[in-house]
Short mmCIF file of C-alpha atoms and ligand atoms in Angstrom, two decimals:
data_model
loop_
_atom_site.label_atom_id
_atom_site.label_comp_id
_atom_site.label_asym_id
_atom_site.label_seq_id
_atom_site.Cartn_x
_atom_site.Cartn_y
_atom_site.Cartn_z
CA MET R 1 164.05 83.87 71.74
CA PRO R 2 165.98 81.22 69.81
CA GLU R 3 169.12 82.17 71.77
CA TRP R 4 167.30 81.49 75.05
CA LEU R 5 166.07 78.11 73.81
CA ALA R 6 169.56 77.24 72.60
CA LEU R 7 170.91 78.02 76.06
CA GLN R 8 168.24 75.83 77.65
CA ARG R 9 169.25 72.92 75.42
CA HIS R 10 172.91 73.56 76.11
CA ALA R 11 172.23 73.71 79.87
CA LEU R 12 170.86 70.15 79.73
CA GLU R 13 174.11 68.92 78.15
CA MET R 14 176.20 70.89 80.64
CA ARG R 15 174.43 69.30 83.59
CA LYS R 16 176.60 66.22 83.18
CA ARG R 17 179.88 68.12 83.08
CA HIS R 18 181.68 68.52 86.37
CA LEU R 19 184.16 71.37 86.77
CA ARG R 20 186.82 68.71 87.30
CA ASP R 21 186.10 67.36 83.82
CA LEU R 22 186.09 70.82 82.28
CA PHE R 23 189.57 71.47 83.69
CA THR R 24 190.79 68.06 82.51
CA VAL R 25 189.59 68.60 78.98
CA GLU R 26 190.81 72.18 78.94
CA PRO R 27 193.87 72.44 81.18
CA HIS R 28 194.35 76.11 80.24
CA ARG R 29 190.85 77.23 81.24
CA GLY R 30 192.35 79.34 84.00
CA ARG R 31 193.84 81.62 81.39
CA ARG R 32 191.20 81.23 78.71
CA PHE R 33 188.36 82.31 80.98
CA ALA R 34 190.12 85.23 82.64
CA VAL R 35 190.07 88.89 81.66
CA GLU R 36 192.07 91.78 83.04
CA ALA R 37 190.80 95.29 82.45
CA ALA R 38 190.85 98.64 84.22
CA GLY R 39 193.06 97.13 86.94
CA ILE R 40 190.69 94.27 87.77
CA TYR R 41 191.48 90.63 87.06
CA VAL R 42 188.44 88.40 86.76
CA ASP R 43 188.92 84.63 86.60
CA TYR R 44 185.62 82.99 85.76
CA SER R 45 187.05 79.65 84.78
CA LYS R 46 185.56 77.98 87.87
CA ASN R 47 182.06 78.51 86.52
CA PRO R 48 180.40 75.68 84.60
CA VAL R 49 180.85 77.25 81.19
CA THR R 50 182.60 76.32 77.97
CA ALA R 51 183.46 78.43 74.94
CA GLU R 52 180.11 77.31 73.54
CA THR R 53 178.25 78.48 76.66
CA MET R 54 179.89 81.88 76.52
CA GLY R 55 179.25 82.13 72.77
CA LEU R 56 175.56 81.45 73.33
CA LEU R 57 175.41 83.97 76.17
CA PHE R 58 177.08 86.68 74.07
CA SER R 59 174.60 85.92 71.25
CA LEU R 60 171.78 86.33 73.74
CA ALA R 61 173.20 89.70 74.78
CA ARG R 62 173.42 90.78 71.15
CA SER R 63 169.92 89.67 70.36
CA CYS R 64 168.70 91.70 73.36
CA ARG R 65 170.31 94.72 71.68
CA LEU R 66 172.68 95.27 74.56
CA THR R 67 174.99 97.63 72.69
CA ALA R 68 172.06 99.77 71.52
CA GLU R 69 170.69 99.90 75.08
CA ARG R 70 174.12 100.85 76.39
CA ARG R 71 174.17 103.70 73.84
CA ARG R 72 170.75 104.84 75.09
CA LEU R 73 172.03 104.87 78.69
CA PHE R 74 175.05 107.00 77.80
CA ALA R 75 173.03 109.23 75.48
CA GLY R 76 170.88 110.28 78.42
CA GLU R 77 167.64 108.81 77.04
CA LYS R 78 164.80 108.42 79.51
CA ILE R 79 165.31 104.72 80.09
CA ASN R 80 163.73 104.88 83.56
CA ALA R 81 160.39 104.68 81.78
CA THR R 82 157.92 104.50 84.66
CA GLU R 83 159.39 107.67 86.15
CA ALA R 84 160.18 109.24 82.76
CA ARG R 85 163.77 109.99 83.80
CA PRO R 86 167.18 109.49 82.24
CA VAL R 87 169.71 107.47 84.22
CA LEU R 88 172.84 109.55 84.60
CA HIS R 89 174.86 108.39 87.59
CA TRP R 90 177.76 107.89 85.15
CA ALA R 91 177.73 111.65 84.41
CA LEU R 92 178.76 112.30 88.03
CA ARG R 93 182.21 110.95 87.20
CA ASP R 94 182.51 112.05 83.58
CA SER R 95 185.63 114.18 83.25
CA THR R 96 185.49 114.70 79.46
CA GLY R 97 184.11 118.22 79.68
CA ARG R 98 181.36 117.32 77.20
CA ALA R 99 177.94 118.90 77.72
CA LEU R 100 175.08 116.65 78.80
CA MET R 101 171.66 118.05 78.08
CA VAL R 102 168.68 117.11 80.25
CA ASP R 103 165.44 118.81 79.22
CA GLY R 104 167.40 121.49 77.41
CA VAL R 105 169.85 122.23 80.25
CA ASP R 106 173.52 121.22 80.40
CA VAL R 107 173.79 119.43 83.76
CA MET R 108 177.57 119.14 83.83
CA PRO R 109 178.28 122.62 85.25
CA ARG R 110 175.81 121.91 88.07
CA ILE R 111 177.55 118.64 88.92
CA LEU R 112 180.90 120.41 89.13
CA GLN R 113 179.49 123.30 91.12
CA VAL R 114 178.03 121.01 93.79
CA ARG R 115 181.29 119.08 93.97
CA GLU R 116 183.24 122.29 94.49
CA ARG R 117 180.88 123.30 97.30
CA MET R 118 181.27 119.85 98.85
CA ALA R 119 185.05 120.27 98.74
CA ALA R 120 184.81 123.73 100.26
CA VAL R 121 182.69 122.68 103.23
CA SER R 122 184.82 119.55 103.77
CA GLU R 123 187.95 121.70 103.90
CA GLN R 124 186.30 124.25 106.20
CA VAL R 125 185.34 121.54 108.66
CA ALA R 126 188.76 119.87 108.46
CA ALA R 127 190.61 123.15 108.90
CA GLY R 128 188.44 124.22 111.81
CA GLU R 129 187.12 127.20 109.83
CA ARG R 130 183.54 126.07 110.22
CA LEU R 131 182.88 125.76 113.93
CA GLY R 132 179.96 124.66 116.05
CA HIS R 133 177.47 127.10 117.51
CA GLY R 134 179.46 127.33 120.73
CA GLY R 135 182.70 127.99 118.85
CA ARG R 136 184.07 124.43 119.17
CA ARG R 137 185.77 122.55 116.36
CA LEU R 138 183.48 120.01 114.62
CA GLU R 139 184.93 116.56 115.26
CA HIS R 140 181.98 114.28 114.59
CA VAL R 141 179.75 113.99 111.54
CA VAL R 142 176.50 112.06 111.92
CA HIS R 143 175.03 111.12 108.56
CA LEU R 144 171.27 110.56 108.69
CA GLY R 145 169.83 108.71 105.69
CA ILE R 146 168.53 105.32 104.66
CA GLY R 147 168.73 102.96 101.67
CA GLY R 148 170.61 104.60 98.84
CA SER R 149 171.15 107.69 100.96
CA ASP R 150 173.04 105.62 103.53
CA LEU R 151 174.45 102.35 102.21
CA GLY R 152 176.90 103.85 99.70
CA PRO R 153 178.67 106.37 101.96
CA ARG R 154 178.51 103.97 104.93
CA MET R 155 180.16 101.22 102.89
CA ALA R 156 182.72 103.55 101.31
CA CYS R 157 183.73 105.30 104.56
CA ARG R 158 184.37 101.89 106.09
CA ALA R 159 186.15 100.62 102.98
CA LEU R 160 188.46 103.64 102.82
CA ARG R 161 189.08 104.10 106.54
CA PHE R 162 192.80 103.72 105.80
CA TYR R 163 192.65 107.08 103.97
CA SER R 164 190.58 108.87 106.61
CA ARG R 165 191.96 112.11 107.92
CA PRO R 166 192.51 112.27 111.64
CA GLY R 167 190.38 114.58 113.75
CA LEU R 168 187.00 113.78 112.25
CA GLN R 169 184.85 110.75 112.95
CA VAL R 170 181.92 109.88 110.73
CA HIS R 171 178.88 107.99 112.06
CA PHE R 172 175.87 106.64 110.18
CA VAL R 173 172.35 106.36 111.51
CA SER R 174 169.62 104.93 109.30
CA ASN R 175 167.15 102.87 111.30
CA LEU R 176 163.87 104.08 112.70
CA ASP R 177 164.68 102.01 115.77
CA PRO R 178 165.63 104.71 118.29
CA SER R 179 168.46 102.56 119.57
CA HIS R 180 170.41 103.34 116.41
CA LEU R 181 170.42 107.09 117.00
CA SER R 182 170.62 106.91 120.76
CA ALA R 183 173.60 104.54 120.70
CA THR R 184 175.37 107.01 118.42
CA LEU R 185 174.47 110.21 120.28
CA ARG R 186 175.23 108.72 123.68
CA ASP R 187 178.95 109.30 123.28
CA LEU R 188 178.72 112.59 121.37
CA SER R 189 178.42 116.22 122.38
CA PRO R 190 176.21 118.74 120.53
CA GLU R 191 179.13 121.18 120.75
CA ASN R 192 181.28 119.38 118.19
CA THR R 193 178.75 117.35 116.15
CA LEU R 194 177.66 118.15 112.61
CA PHE R 195 174.64 116.39 111.08
CA ILE R 196 174.10 115.63 107.42
CA VAL R 197 170.48 114.90 106.54
CA ALA R 198 170.61 112.93 103.29
CA SER R 199 167.36 112.16 101.54
CA LYS R 200 166.59 112.45 97.85
CA THR R 201 162.95 113.19 98.56
CA PHE R 202 163.54 114.85 101.94
CA SER R 203 160.42 113.10 103.14
CA THR R 204 161.51 109.56 104.03
CA GLN R 205 159.97 108.54 107.33
CA GLU R 206 163.09 107.13 108.98
CA THR R 207 165.40 109.97 108.01
CA MET R 208 162.95 112.71 108.91
CA ALA R 209 162.20 111.12 112.29
CA ASN R 210 165.91 110.82 113.08
CA ALA R 211 166.61 114.35 111.86
CA ALA R 212 163.82 115.73 114.08
CA HIS R 213 165.21 113.89 117.08
CA ALA R 214 168.76 115.09 116.37
CA ARG R 215 167.50 118.64 116.12
CA GLY R 216 165.78 118.29 119.51
CA TRP R 217 168.98 116.89 121.01
CA LEU R 218 170.93 119.88 119.71
CA LEU R 219 168.38 122.45 120.83
CA LYS R 220 168.13 120.93 124.28
CA HIS R 221 171.78 121.86 124.65
CA PHE R 222 171.92 125.22 122.89
CA ALA R 223 168.34 126.46 123.30
CA ASP R 224 168.89 128.65 120.25
CA GLU R 225 167.34 127.96 116.80
CA ALA R 226 170.40 129.49 115.16
CA ALA R 227 172.36 126.41 116.25
CA VAL R 228 170.43 124.32 113.73
CA ARG R 229 171.94 126.32 110.89
CA ARG R 230 175.46 125.77 112.21
CA HIS R 231 175.07 122.07 112.86
CA PHE R 232 172.96 120.73 109.97
CA LEU R 233 173.73 120.21 106.29
CA ALA R 234 171.35 118.63 103.78
CA VAL R 235 171.89 116.45 100.73
CA THR R 236 168.76 116.20 98.63
CA ALA R 237 166.99 116.48 95.30
CA ALA R 238 164.30 118.53 97.05
CA PRO R 239 166.27 121.60 98.22
CA ALA R 240 163.18 123.69 99.01
CA ALA R 241 162.01 121.08 101.54
CA ALA R 242 165.42 121.14 103.25
CA VAL R 243 165.38 124.93 103.50
CA GLN R 244 161.87 124.82 104.88
CA TRP R 245 163.06 122.33 107.49
CA GLY R 246 165.52 124.97 108.69
CA ILE R 247 168.77 124.26 106.87
CA ASP R 248 170.63 127.21 105.39
CA GLU R 249 170.31 127.33 101.61
CA ALA R 250 174.11 127.57 101.38
CA ASP R 251 174.34 124.25 103.24
CA VAL R 252 172.01 122.33 100.95
CA PHE R 253 173.89 120.09 98.52
CA GLU R 254 171.76 119.10 95.60
CA PHE R 255 171.59 115.95 93.58
CA TRP R 256 169.00 115.24 90.96
CA GLU R 257 166.07 113.06 89.99
CA TRP R 258 168.23 111.38 87.37
CA VAL R 259 170.55 109.91 90.02
CA GLY R 260 169.01 106.78 91.51
CA GLY R 261 169.46 106.50 95.29
CA ARG R 262 171.39 103.24 95.02
CA PHE R 263 173.72 104.81 92.41
CA SER R 264 174.23 108.05 94.32
CA LEU R 265 177.55 107.62 96.12
CA PRO R 266 179.45 109.74 93.55
CA SER R 267 176.92 112.57 94.02
CA ALA R 268 176.55 114.84 97.06
CA VAL R 269 175.42 111.72 98.93
CA GLY R 270 179.16 111.02 99.13
CA LEU R 271 179.70 114.16 101.27
CA PRO R 272 180.57 112.29 104.49
CA LEU R 273 183.10 110.27 102.51
CA MET R 274 184.64 113.43 101.10
CA MET R 275 184.81 114.85 104.62
CA ALA R 276 186.55 111.69 105.77
CA ILE R 277 189.09 111.21 102.98
CA GLY R 278 189.31 114.71 101.49
CA ALA R 279 188.39 116.08 98.08
CA GLU R 280 191.45 114.57 96.39
CA GLY R 281 190.65 111.08 97.70
CA PHE R 282 187.07 111.51 96.49
CA ALA R 283 188.35 112.62 93.07
CA ASP R 284 190.51 109.47 92.94
CA MET R 285 187.44 107.35 93.58
CA LEU R 286 185.59 109.13 90.77
CA ARG R 287 188.52 108.45 88.43
CA GLY R 288 188.17 104.76 89.30
CA PHE R 289 184.45 104.85 88.53
CA GLU R 290 185.18 106.56 85.23
CA ALA R 291 187.84 104.01 84.26
CA MET R 292 185.25 101.24 84.62
CA ASP R 293 182.59 103.34 82.82
CA ASN R 294 184.98 103.73 79.88
CA HIS R 295 185.83 100.05 79.90
CA PHE R 296 182.13 99.16 79.90
CA ARG R 297 181.41 101.61 77.06
CA GLN R 298 184.28 100.58 74.85
CA ALA R 299 185.39 96.99 75.40
CA PRO R 300 184.00 94.30 73.10
CA LEU R 301 181.38 92.19 74.85
CA GLU R 302 183.71 89.19 75.00
CA ARG R 303 186.24 91.12 77.11
CA ASN R 304 183.83 93.36 78.95
CA LEU R 305 183.91 92.65 82.67
CA PRO R 306 180.42 93.88 83.64
CA VAL R 307 178.97 92.02 80.66
CA ILE R 308 180.77 88.80 81.60
CA LEU R 309 179.63 88.98 85.24
CA ALA R 310 176.07 89.75 84.14
CA LEU R 311 175.96 86.83 81.72
CA LEU R 312 177.37 84.42 84.27
CA GLY R 313 174.66 85.58 86.68
CA ILE R 314 172.00 84.91 84.06
CA TRP R 315 173.48 81.52 83.27
CA HIS R 316 173.28 80.57 86.94
CA ALA R 317 169.85 82.10 87.67
CA ASP R 318 167.96 81.08 84.55
CA PHE R 319 169.70 78.00 83.20
CA ARG R 320 171.19 76.37 86.31
CA LEU R 321 168.34 77.58 88.57
CA ALA R 322 170.52 79.02 91.33
CA ARG R 323 168.31 81.10 93.58
CA THR R 324 170.96 82.96 95.54
CA HIS R 325 174.35 84.49 94.89
CA ALA R 326 177.02 85.09 97.52
CA VAL R 327 179.56 87.90 97.53
CA VAL R 328 182.58 87.36 99.74
CA PRO R 329 185.20 90.10 99.91
CA TYR R 330 188.45 88.93 101.49
CA SER R 331 188.82 92.34 103.09
CA GLN R 332 187.45 93.42 106.43
CA ASP R 333 187.31 96.97 105.10
CA LEU R 334 184.69 95.79 102.59
CA GLU R 335 182.46 94.40 105.34
CA HIS R 336 179.51 96.53 104.21
CA PHE R 337 179.97 95.73 100.52
CA PRO R 338 177.52 92.78 100.43
CA SER R 339 174.71 94.81 102.01
CA TYR R 340 175.46 97.70 99.65
CA LEU R 341 175.18 95.28 96.71
CA GLN R 342 171.95 93.88 98.08
CA GLN R 343 170.23 97.18 97.43
CA LEU R 344 172.06 97.78 94.17
CA GLU R 345 171.11 94.42 92.67
CA MET R 346 167.89 93.44 94.39
CA GLU R 347 166.16 96.82 94.36
CA SER R 348 167.17 97.24 90.72
CA ASN R 349 166.45 93.80 89.33
CA GLY R 350 164.01 92.24 91.79
CA LYS R 351 161.22 92.66 89.23
CA ARG R 352 158.48 90.37 87.97
CA VAL R 353 157.19 92.12 84.86
CA ASN R 354 158.98 93.07 81.66
CA ARG R 355 159.31 96.52 80.17
CA ASP R 356 155.82 96.19 78.66
CA GLY R 357 154.32 95.18 81.99
CA ARG R 358 153.90 91.50 81.12
CA VAL R 359 154.50 88.92 83.88
CA LEU R 360 157.80 87.11 83.35
CA GLU R 361 158.21 83.37 83.05
CA TYR R 362 161.85 83.30 84.04
CA ALA R 363 163.90 84.25 87.10
CA THR R 364 165.34 87.72 87.55
CA SER R 365 167.63 88.84 90.38
CA PRO R 366 168.78 86.08 92.70
CA VAL R 367 168.89 86.76 96.43
CA LEU R 368 172.26 88.35 97.02
CA TRP R 369 173.99 87.84 100.32
CA GLY R 370 177.46 87.42 101.73
CA GLY R 371 180.04 88.29 104.33
CA THR R 372 183.76 88.82 104.58
CA GLY R 373 186.35 86.13 104.12
CA THR R 374 187.79 84.55 106.17
CA ASN R 375 184.98 85.07 108.74
CA ALA R 376 182.41 83.60 106.36
CA GLN R 377 184.44 80.41 106.06
CA HIS R 378 183.70 79.79 109.72
CA ALA R 379 180.03 80.60 109.32
CA PHE R 380 178.17 79.79 106.10
CA PHE R 381 180.78 78.17 103.87
CA GLN R 382 179.76 74.73 105.14
CA LEU R 383 176.55 75.12 103.14
CA LEU R 384 178.43 76.36 100.09
CA HIS R 385 180.58 73.24 100.13
CA GLN R 386 178.18 70.51 101.20
CA GLY R 387 174.66 71.96 101.26
CA THR R 388 171.92 70.76 98.94
CA GLN R 389 171.77 73.95 96.91
CA VAL R 390 174.41 75.42 94.67
CA VAL R 391 175.32 79.01 95.48
CA PRO R 392 177.55 80.71 92.92
CA CYS R 393 179.86 83.19 94.60
CA ASP R 394 182.17 86.07 93.89
CA LEU R 395 185.41 85.93 95.85
CA ILE R 396 186.88 89.43 95.90
CA GLY R 397 190.48 90.09 96.94
CA PHE R 398 193.35 92.55 96.79
CA CYS R 399 196.85 91.56 95.74
CA ARG R 400 198.66 94.04 97.97
CA PRO R 401 197.89 94.77 101.62
CA LEU R 402 197.35 98.28 102.96
CA GLU R 403 199.39 97.54 106.04
CA PRO R 404 202.25 95.07 106.31
CA TYR R 405 201.29 92.77 109.14
CA ALA R 406 203.44 89.65 109.27
CA ASP R 407 201.99 87.45 106.52
CA HIS R 408 198.30 88.02 107.35
CA HIS R 409 197.63 89.29 103.86
CA GLU R 410 199.21 86.32 102.12
CA GLN R 411 197.23 84.05 104.41
CA MET R 412 194.02 85.85 103.41
CA LEU R 413 194.79 85.45 99.73
CA ALA R 414 195.73 81.81 100.20
CA ASN R 415 192.33 81.26 101.79
CA LEU R 416 190.53 82.97 98.92
CA LEU R 417 192.33 80.78 96.39
CA ALA R 418 191.84 77.65 98.47
CA GLN R 419 188.08 78.18 98.77
CA GLY R 420 187.77 78.54 95.02
CA GLN R 421 189.67 75.27 94.57
CA ALA R 422 187.71 73.41 97.23
CA LEU R 423 184.38 74.60 95.85
CA ALA R 424 185.26 73.63 92.30
CA PHE R 425 187.12 70.38 92.69
CA GLY R 426 185.99 69.06 96.05
CA LYS R 427 187.39 65.86 97.47
CA THR R 428 186.40 62.51 96.03
CA ARG R 429 185.71 59.23 97.79
CA ALA R 430 188.76 57.76 96.11
CA GLU R 431 190.96 60.52 97.49
CA LEU R 432 189.53 59.97 100.96
CA ALA R 433 190.06 56.23 100.71
CA ALA R 434 193.66 56.82 99.67
CA GLN R 435 194.09 58.83 102.86
CA GLU R 436 192.69 55.89 104.81
CA VAL R 437 189.67 57.80 106.03
CA PRO R 438 187.42 55.24 107.77
CA ALA R 439 184.65 54.11 105.41
CA THR R 440 181.94 55.19 107.85
CA LEU R 441 183.18 58.79 107.65
CA VAL R 442 183.66 58.95 103.90
CA PRO R 443 180.11 60.20 103.03
CA PHE R 444 180.46 63.02 105.53
CA ARG R 445 183.91 64.05 104.47
CA GLU R 446 183.28 63.90 100.75
CA PHE R 447 183.09 67.23 98.93
CA SER R 448 181.17 66.90 95.69
CA GLY R 449 182.85 70.00 94.20
CA ASP R 450 181.35 71.50 91.03
CA ARG R 451 180.40 74.61 93.02
CA PRO R 452 180.96 77.75 90.97
CA SER R 453 182.97 80.77 92.00
CA THR R 454 184.44 83.79 90.27
CA ALA R 455 187.66 85.33 91.56
CA ILE R 456 187.79 89.13 91.30
CA LEU R 457 191.23 90.51 92.12
CA LEU R 458 192.20 94.16 92.43
CA GLU R 459 195.64 95.49 93.10
CA GLU R 460 195.14 97.39 96.35
CA LEU R 461 192.18 98.86 98.19
CA THR R 462 192.54 102.49 97.05
CA PRO R 463 189.73 104.99 96.47
CA ALA R 464 190.14 104.42 92.73
CA ALA R 465 189.95 100.64 93.13
CA LEU R 466 186.75 100.98 95.13
CA GLY R 467 185.26 103.19 92.40
CA LYS R 468 186.11 100.56 89.78
CA LEU R 469 184.62 97.76 91.83
CA ILE R 470 181.35 99.60 92.44
CA ALA R 471 181.01 100.59 88.79
CA LEU R 472 181.68 96.99 87.79
CA TYR R 473 178.59 95.87 89.69
CA GLU R 474 176.52 98.91 88.63
CA HIS R 475 177.02 98.06 84.97
CA LYS R 476 176.46 94.37 85.64
CA VAL R 477 173.04 95.35 87.01
CA PHE R 478 172.30 97.38 83.88
CA VAL R 479 173.28 94.54 81.54
CA GLN R 480 171.16 92.01 83.41
CA GLY R 481 168.19 94.39 83.33
CA VAL R 482 168.50 94.68 79.55
CA ILE R 483 168.67 90.92 79.07
CA TRP R 484 165.84 90.22 81.48
CA ASP R 485 163.88 92.98 79.69
CA ILE R 486 163.02 94.70 82.94
CA LEU R 487 163.16 98.27 84.20
CA SER R 488 166.13 98.39 86.57
CA PHE R 489 165.87 101.98 87.72
CA ASP R 490 162.54 102.20 89.52
CA GLN R 491 161.49 100.52 92.80
CA TRP R 492 157.71 100.51 93.06
CA GLY R 493 157.88 97.39 95.21
CA VAL R 494 158.91 99.40 98.26
CA GLU R 495 155.82 101.65 98.23
CA LEU R 496 152.99 99.45 99.49
CA GLY R 497 154.58 98.65 102.84
CA LYS R 498 155.27 102.35 103.46
CA ALA R 499 151.62 103.27 102.74
CA LEU R 500 150.28 100.49 104.94
CA ALA R 501 152.58 101.49 107.83
CA ARG R 502 151.22 105.04 107.59
CA ARG R 503 147.67 103.66 107.78
CA LEU R 504 148.40 101.29 110.68
CA LEU R 505 150.29 103.77 112.85
CA PRO R 506 147.25 105.62 114.30
CA LYS R 507 145.55 102.29 114.96
CA LEU R 508 148.59 100.99 116.79
CA LYS R 509 148.72 104.17 118.85
CA GLY R 510 145.02 103.90 119.59
CA GLU R 511 144.32 107.21 117.87
CA ALA R 512 142.09 105.74 115.20
CA PRO R 513 139.47 103.05 115.42
CA SER R 514 140.60 99.73 114.07
CA GLY R 515 138.73 97.95 111.35
CA GLY R 516 139.26 96.83 107.81
CA GLU R 517 142.41 94.79 108.55
CA ASP R 518 142.75 91.09 108.04
CA SER R 519 142.36 88.97 111.17
CA SER R 520 146.09 88.36 111.49
CA THR R 521 147.00 92.05 111.49
CA ARG R 522 144.07 92.78 113.80
CA GLY R 523 145.35 90.18 116.26
CA LEU R 524 148.87 91.57 116.09
CA ILE R 525 147.64 95.12 116.75
CA ASP R 526 145.58 93.92 119.71
CA HIS R 527 148.54 91.99 121.12
CA CYS R 528 150.90 94.97 120.79
CA ARG R 529 148.39 97.37 122.33
CA LYS R 530 147.84 95.07 125.27
CA LYS R 531 151.59 94.75 125.90
CA MET R 532 152.31 98.45 125.30
CA LYS R 533 150.32 99.46 128.39
O1 F6P H 601 162.46 102.74 100.09
C1 F6P H 601 163.41 102.66 99.10
C2 F6P H 601 164.01 103.99 98.77
O2 F6P H 601 163.13 104.74 98.00
C3 F6P H 601 165.34 103.80 98.08
O3 F6P H 601 165.25 103.58 96.75
C4 F6P H 601 166.05 105.04 98.47
O4 F6P H 601 167.42 104.89 98.28
C5 F6P H 601 165.65 105.15 99.92
O5 F6P H 601 164.31 104.74 99.93
C6 F6P H 601 165.82 106.49 100.55
O6 F6P H 601 165.08 107.49 99.93
P1 F6P H 601 165.41 109.00 100.16
O7 F6P H 601 166.80 109.25 99.69
O8 F6P H 601 164.40 109.77 99.36
O9 F6P H 601 165.28 109.29 101.64
#
């Protein structure tokens, strides 16, 4: 595309321009390259871009027909082409009352119905109206799921712990490693524990293995099959499989093929969150999602936050050759946000062929990683400041604290701002010399600067703010997928490993003769078998 080539040429010119110079030439960059919308303030001035860069990036977006693709998303077209499905996570928070037809059926009444049932069961548990099999109040919820059926509610329950109602504790178990489930169950009693089995397919190995174990744990105590119906709920797009497993039909909460796992928090997958913060808190979060959906649908590209973040990501990945991207929330409550985003971005856009199946000659999703500020400053920030590779990062913060606690919050914010400054402007040899730093130490203490960061500030960590923040990244992922010309809503890359594990299991257990593996895998099987005895 001519726009791509123009950006490549422009990137060569920009290589010589340090962020220090950009701020000198344009002292008002901090305001020029900042946008506030839907309660989120994004300052992207500390990225190596000029008005020309952004102009070229917006032209690229236009030439990739971004607005037409956005229309297709919100029209419910089957843009998940390899699975022939529409992509409708946004409908889960649409409060307009408009019908949305999928294969001739209006899906909106179903969405509302499931949400009402979620609210009802959450209230019953909270009010002690739904009791355990032995008549005890349910005080613990153990959510069993993995990937998109785990990361969203796990992240959100942690993020919104300030709003959690007392009397109910929510736990998450995802890993096949038995230590995950056993560490959780160790301190719990079957009498007051409710399980939610969350799996879109209701067939995922990890979740089904953990659910089977949990069921055994319960039955060992109650020795009555009827207990399973009191103590298990299901969240799934395969309700018949859940019923067959033994869960009461009335306790199966459906979501649908057109909700991708990694986009499913606002669906029934959010049930543990609703139990924790209540139906009104959940509704607040949905309103936040919807505010960002509306912003993304309506704002011009130049002031559209998801579009801006997406284009900056493309600029870094494809024209500045950054291979990773760090996300650093200055909020302990957002400690699971980076791992949530890992699935959202990398499972969506970690693709190597375009929408026609042709192998790409440019980079798609960078490796996303991160940790919370200020902890991360004492761990990996050294590399961000002085390492040999440039890692663009998002520094996320909240202007107001949830709890007044001396001046901890102001200190947090000061650190966020300081890191952005240090990354961008660094410390020169001249500055060090002026401070009489011994010459032998100068090379070690020099900060080259010119390290990009984007500050993303929200007002306060409320359910609505969390919804906005998640939707911001969801739409960023969509925009990048359009520009990279890839299919963002399938995940075929996770299948092969699952199939091979199924084939290797009987060999590892000695139930099937080995043969056919490569010599490395053969050797590993032999070693494990020897040591298993
Ligand atoms: O293995 C990847 C994946 O398919 C994710 O996309 C999905 O979120 C996760 O597994 C869990 O799948 P399920 O909800 O069907 O158990």
